[in-house]
PDB file of C-alpha atoms in Angstrom:
ATOM      1  CA  LEU A   1     108.098  80.964  82.404  1.00  0.00           C
ATOM      2  CA  ARG A   2     111.129  82.904  81.233  1.00  0.00           C
ATOM      3  CA  LYS A   3     109.120  86.140  81.224  1.00  0.00           C
ATOM      4  CA  ILE A   4     108.159  85.613  84.871  1.00  0.00           C
ATOM      5  CA  LEU A   5     111.873  85.715  85.654  1.00  0.00           C
ATOM      6  CA  ASN A   6     111.839  89.365  84.565  1.00  0.00           C
ATOM      7  CA  PHE A   7     110.412  90.279  87.994  1.00  0.00           C
ATOM      8  CA  GLY A   8     112.771  92.867  89.464  1.00  0.00           C
ATOM      9  CA  HIS A   9     114.859  93.158  86.323  1.00  0.00           C
ATOM     10  CA  THR A  10     113.265  96.234  84.738  1.00  0.00           C
ATOM     11  CA  ILE A  11     114.187  98.428  87.693  1.00  0.00           C
ATOM     12  CA  GLY A  12     117.262  96.301  88.456  1.00  0.00           C
ATOM     13  CA  HIS A  13     118.834  96.843  85.042  1.00  0.00           C
ATOM     14  CA  ALA A  14     118.088 100.569  85.283  1.00  0.00           C
ATOM     15  CA  ILE A  15     119.805 100.719  88.691  1.00  0.00           C
ATOM     16  CA  GLU A  16     122.842  98.946  87.256  1.00  0.00           C
ATOM     17  CA  ALA A  17     123.137 101.459  84.432  1.00  0.00           C
ATOM     18  CA  ALA A  18     122.325 104.553  86.516  1.00  0.00           C
ATOM     19  CA  SER A  19     124.878 103.569  89.182  1.00  0.00           C
ATOM     20  CA  ASP A  20     127.544 102.886  86.556  1.00  0.00           C
ATOM     21  CA  TYR A  21     127.509  99.173  87.491  1.00  0.00           C
ATOM     22  CA  LYS A  22     128.800  99.740  91.028  1.00  0.00           C
ATOM     23  CA  LEU A  23     126.380  97.152  92.462  1.00  0.00           C
ATOM     24  CA  LEU A  24     126.189  93.466  91.625  1.00  0.00           C
ATOM     25  CA  HIS A  25     123.436  92.324  89.258  1.00  0.00           C
ATOM     26  CA  GLY A  26     121.699  90.324  92.001  1.00  0.00           C
ATOM     27  CA  GLU A  27     121.751  93.289  94.352  1.00  0.00           C
ATOM     28  CA  CYS A  28     120.122  95.482  91.721  1.00  0.00           C
ATOM     29  CA  VAL A  29     117.479  92.844  90.976  1.00  0.00           C
ATOM     30  CA  ALA A  30     116.710  92.491  94.704  1.00  0.00           C
ATOM     31  CA  ILE A  31     116.100  96.244  94.940  1.00  0.00           C
ATOM     32  CA  GLY A  32     114.046  96.006  91.747  1.00  0.00           C
ATOM     33  CA  MET A  33     111.919  93.206  93.183  1.00  0.00           C
ATOM     34  CA  VAL A  34     111.089  95.241  96.285  1.00  0.00           C
ATOM     35  CA  LEU A  35     110.242  98.351  94.265  1.00  0.00           C
ATOM     36  CA  GLU A  36     108.296  96.482  91.579  1.00  0.00           C
ATOM     37  CA  ALA A  37     106.268  94.718  94.290  1.00  0.00           C
ATOM     38  CA  ARG A  38     105.502  98.161  95.758  1.00  0.00           C
ATOM     39  CA  ILE A  39     104.382  99.313  92.308  1.00  0.00           C
ATOM     40  CA  ALA A  40     102.172  96.220  92.012  1.00  0.00           C
ATOM     41  CA  GLU A  41     100.500  97.074  95.320  1.00  0.00           C
ATOM     42  CA  ARG A  42     100.059 100.748  94.327  1.00  0.00           C
ATOM     43  CA  ILE A  43      98.194  99.840  91.154  1.00  0.00           C
ATOM     44  CA  GLY A  44      96.086  97.147  92.840  1.00  0.00           C
ATOM     45  CA  VAL A  45      97.740  94.147  91.171  1.00  0.00           C
ATOM     46  CA  ALA A  46      99.395  92.718  94.301  1.00  0.00           C
ATOM     47  CA  THR A  47      97.696  91.861  97.549  1.00  0.00           C
ATOM     48  CA  LYS A  48      98.556  94.094 100.495  1.00  0.00           C
ATOM     49  CA  GLY A  49     101.694  92.902 102.252  1.00  0.00           C
ATOM     50  CA  THR A  50     103.316  91.369  99.178  1.00  0.00           C
ATOM     51  CA  ALA A  51     105.983  94.084  98.973  1.00  0.00           C
ATOM     52  CA  ASP A  52     106.759  93.755 102.677  1.00  0.00           C
ATOM     53  CA  ALA A  53     107.150  89.983 102.246  1.00  0.00           C
ATOM     54  CA  VAL A  54     109.522  90.484  99.295  1.00  0.00           C
ATOM     55  CA  GLN A  55     111.475  93.075 101.273  1.00  0.00           C
ATOM     56  CA  GLU A  56     111.754  90.793 104.324  1.00  0.00           C
ATOM     57  CA  SER A  57     113.001  87.937 102.127  1.00  0.00           C
ATOM     58  CA  CYS A  58     115.675  90.161 100.591  1.00  0.00           C
ATOM     59  CA  GLU A  59     116.696  91.516 103.988  1.00  0.00           C
ATOM     60  CA  SER A  60     116.997  88.001 105.401  1.00  0.00           C
ATOM     61  CA  ALA A  61     119.376  87.190 102.519  1.00  0.00           C
ATOM     62  CA  HIS A  62     121.364  90.368 103.366  1.00  0.00           C
ATOM     63  CA  LEU A  63     120.495  91.966 100.027  1.00  0.00           C
ATOM     64  CA  PRO A  64     119.953  95.706  99.568  1.00  0.00           C
ATOM     65  CA  ILE A  65     116.344  96.865  99.401  1.00  0.00           C
ATOM     66  CA  SER A  66     116.508 100.552  98.475  1.00  0.00           C
ATOM     67  CA  LEU A  67     117.903 102.685  95.693  1.00  0.00           C
ATOM     68  CA  PRO A  68     121.548 103.612  95.899  1.00  0.00           C
ATOM     69  CA  ASP A  69     122.485 107.251  95.390  1.00  0.00           C
ATOM     70  CA  VAL A  70     120.793 107.644  91.986  1.00  0.00           C
ATOM     71  CA  GLY A  71     117.885 109.851  91.039  1.00  0.00           C
ATOM     72  CA  PRO A  72     114.442 108.463  90.191  1.00  0.00           C
ATOM     73  CA  GLY A  73     114.571 110.403  86.916  1.00  0.00           C
ATOM     74  CA  ASP A  74     117.715 108.532  85.898  1.00  0.00           C
ATOM     75  CA  ILE A  75     116.079 105.205  86.751  1.00  0.00           C
ATOM     76  CA  VAL A  76     113.000 106.042  84.643  1.00  0.00           C
ATOM     77  CA  ARG A  77     115.183 107.155  81.719  1.00  0.00           C
ATOM     78  CA  PHE A  78     117.039 103.831  81.707  1.00  0.00           C
ATOM     79  CA  MET A  79     113.796 101.859  82.116  1.00  0.00           C
ATOM     80  CA  LYS A  80     112.403 103.476  78.986  1.00  0.00           C
ATOM     81  CA  ALA A  81     115.253 101.796  77.105  1.00  0.00           C
ATOM     82  CA  ASP A  82     114.334  98.370  78.573  1.00  0.00           C
ATOM     83  CA  LYS A  83     113.308  95.624  76.140  1.00  0.00           C
ATOM     84  CA  LYS A  84     109.863  95.392  77.787  1.00  0.00           C
ATOM     85  CA  SER A  85     109.096  99.086  77.149  1.00  0.00           C
ATOM     86  CA  ARG A  86     107.039  99.824  74.066  1.00  0.00           C
ATOM     87  CA  ALA A  87     106.363 103.292  72.644  1.00  0.00           C
ATOM     88  CA  GLY A  88     107.654 104.905  75.832  1.00  0.00           C
ATOM     89  CA  GLN A  89     105.371 102.802  78.028  1.00  0.00           C
ATOM     90  CA  LEU A  90     106.993 101.224  81.082  1.00  0.00           C
ATOM     91  CA  LYS A  91     106.143  97.537  81.419  1.00  0.00           C
ATOM     92  CA  PHE A  92     106.853  95.168  84.280  1.00  0.00           C
ATOM     93  CA  ALA A  93     106.503  91.541  85.331  1.00  0.00           C
ATOM     94  CA  LEU A  94     104.540  92.058  88.569  1.00  0.00           C
ATOM     95  CA  PRO A  95     103.517  89.744  91.408  1.00  0.00           C
ATOM     96  CA  VAL A  96      99.978  89.201  92.647  1.00  0.00           C
ATOM     97  CA  GLN A  97     101.442  87.658  95.784  1.00  0.00           C
ATOM     98  CA  ILE A  98     104.418  85.503  96.702  1.00  0.00           C
ATOM     99  CA  GLY A  99     104.424  82.611  94.228  1.00  0.00           C
ATOM    100  CA  GLU A 100     101.904  84.121  91.785  1.00  0.00           C
ATOM    101  CA  MET A 101     102.568  86.525  88.945  1.00  0.00           C
ATOM    102  CA  ALA A 102     100.092  88.797  87.181  1.00  0.00           C
ATOM    103  CA  GLY A 103      99.763  89.347  83.474  1.00  0.00           C
ATOM    104  CA  ALA A 104      99.286  85.868  82.021  1.00  0.00           C
ATOM    105  CA  ASP A 105      96.604  87.413  79.801  1.00  0.00           C
ATOM    106  CA  ARG A 106      99.027  90.193  78.779  1.00  0.00           C
ATOM    107  CA  ASP A 107     102.142  88.212  77.952  1.00  0.00           C
ATOM    108  CA  TRP A 108     103.381  88.636  81.565  1.00  0.00           C
ATOM    109  CA  SER A 109     104.034  92.349  81.285  1.00  0.00           C
ATOM    110  CA  ILE A 110     101.874  95.110  82.660  1.00  0.00           C
ATOM    111  CA  ALA A 111     102.100  98.746  81.587  1.00  0.00           C
ATOM    112  CA  VAL A 112     102.429 101.185  84.475  1.00  0.00           C
ATOM    113  CA  ASP A 113     102.062 104.960  84.277  1.00  0.00           C
ATOM    114  CA  GLU A 114     105.412 106.734  84.565  1.00  0.00           C
ATOM    115  CA  ARG A 115     104.079 108.964  87.366  1.00  0.00           C
ATOM    116  CA  VAL A 116     103.206 105.919  89.490  1.00  0.00           C
ATOM    117  CA  VAL A 117     106.642 104.431  88.860  1.00  0.00           C
ATOM    118  CA  SER A 118     108.392 107.687  89.774  1.00  0.00           C
ATOM    119  CA  GLU A 119     106.398 107.973  93.011  1.00  0.00           C
ATOM    120  CA  ALA A 120     107.335 104.408  93.970  1.00  0.00           C
ATOM    121  CA  LEU A 121     111.024 105.187  93.496  1.00  0.00           C
ATOM    122  CA  ILE A 122     110.997 108.037  96.010  1.00  0.00           C
ATOM    123  CA  PRO A 123     111.691 106.783  99.552  1.00  0.00           C
TER     124      PRO A 123
END
């Protein structure tokens, strides 16, 4: 269950580092959850509408939902240093839908191509 809690943290930790820790941890994780849900939809892991539901939940809690003034390249560089990355591969805890996570058969982390991640980070 602890690994499921990584949802939003891969991108969130990268945002923290890339922004020189100007945002709160929870704000960065909220942005990470929205973006990681968008990644999950892009690669066919999440059902359509999951990212919008995550975004609406964050907005209703008055949390940020988009990248601050940091470049996608910086975010990817910091993600490559994340503990879930292996051999330069970006790995994420991704949702299937609200309340259900993917990857139980893969130790709760799913490798995602860097190009797909970079595209998801561009507004």
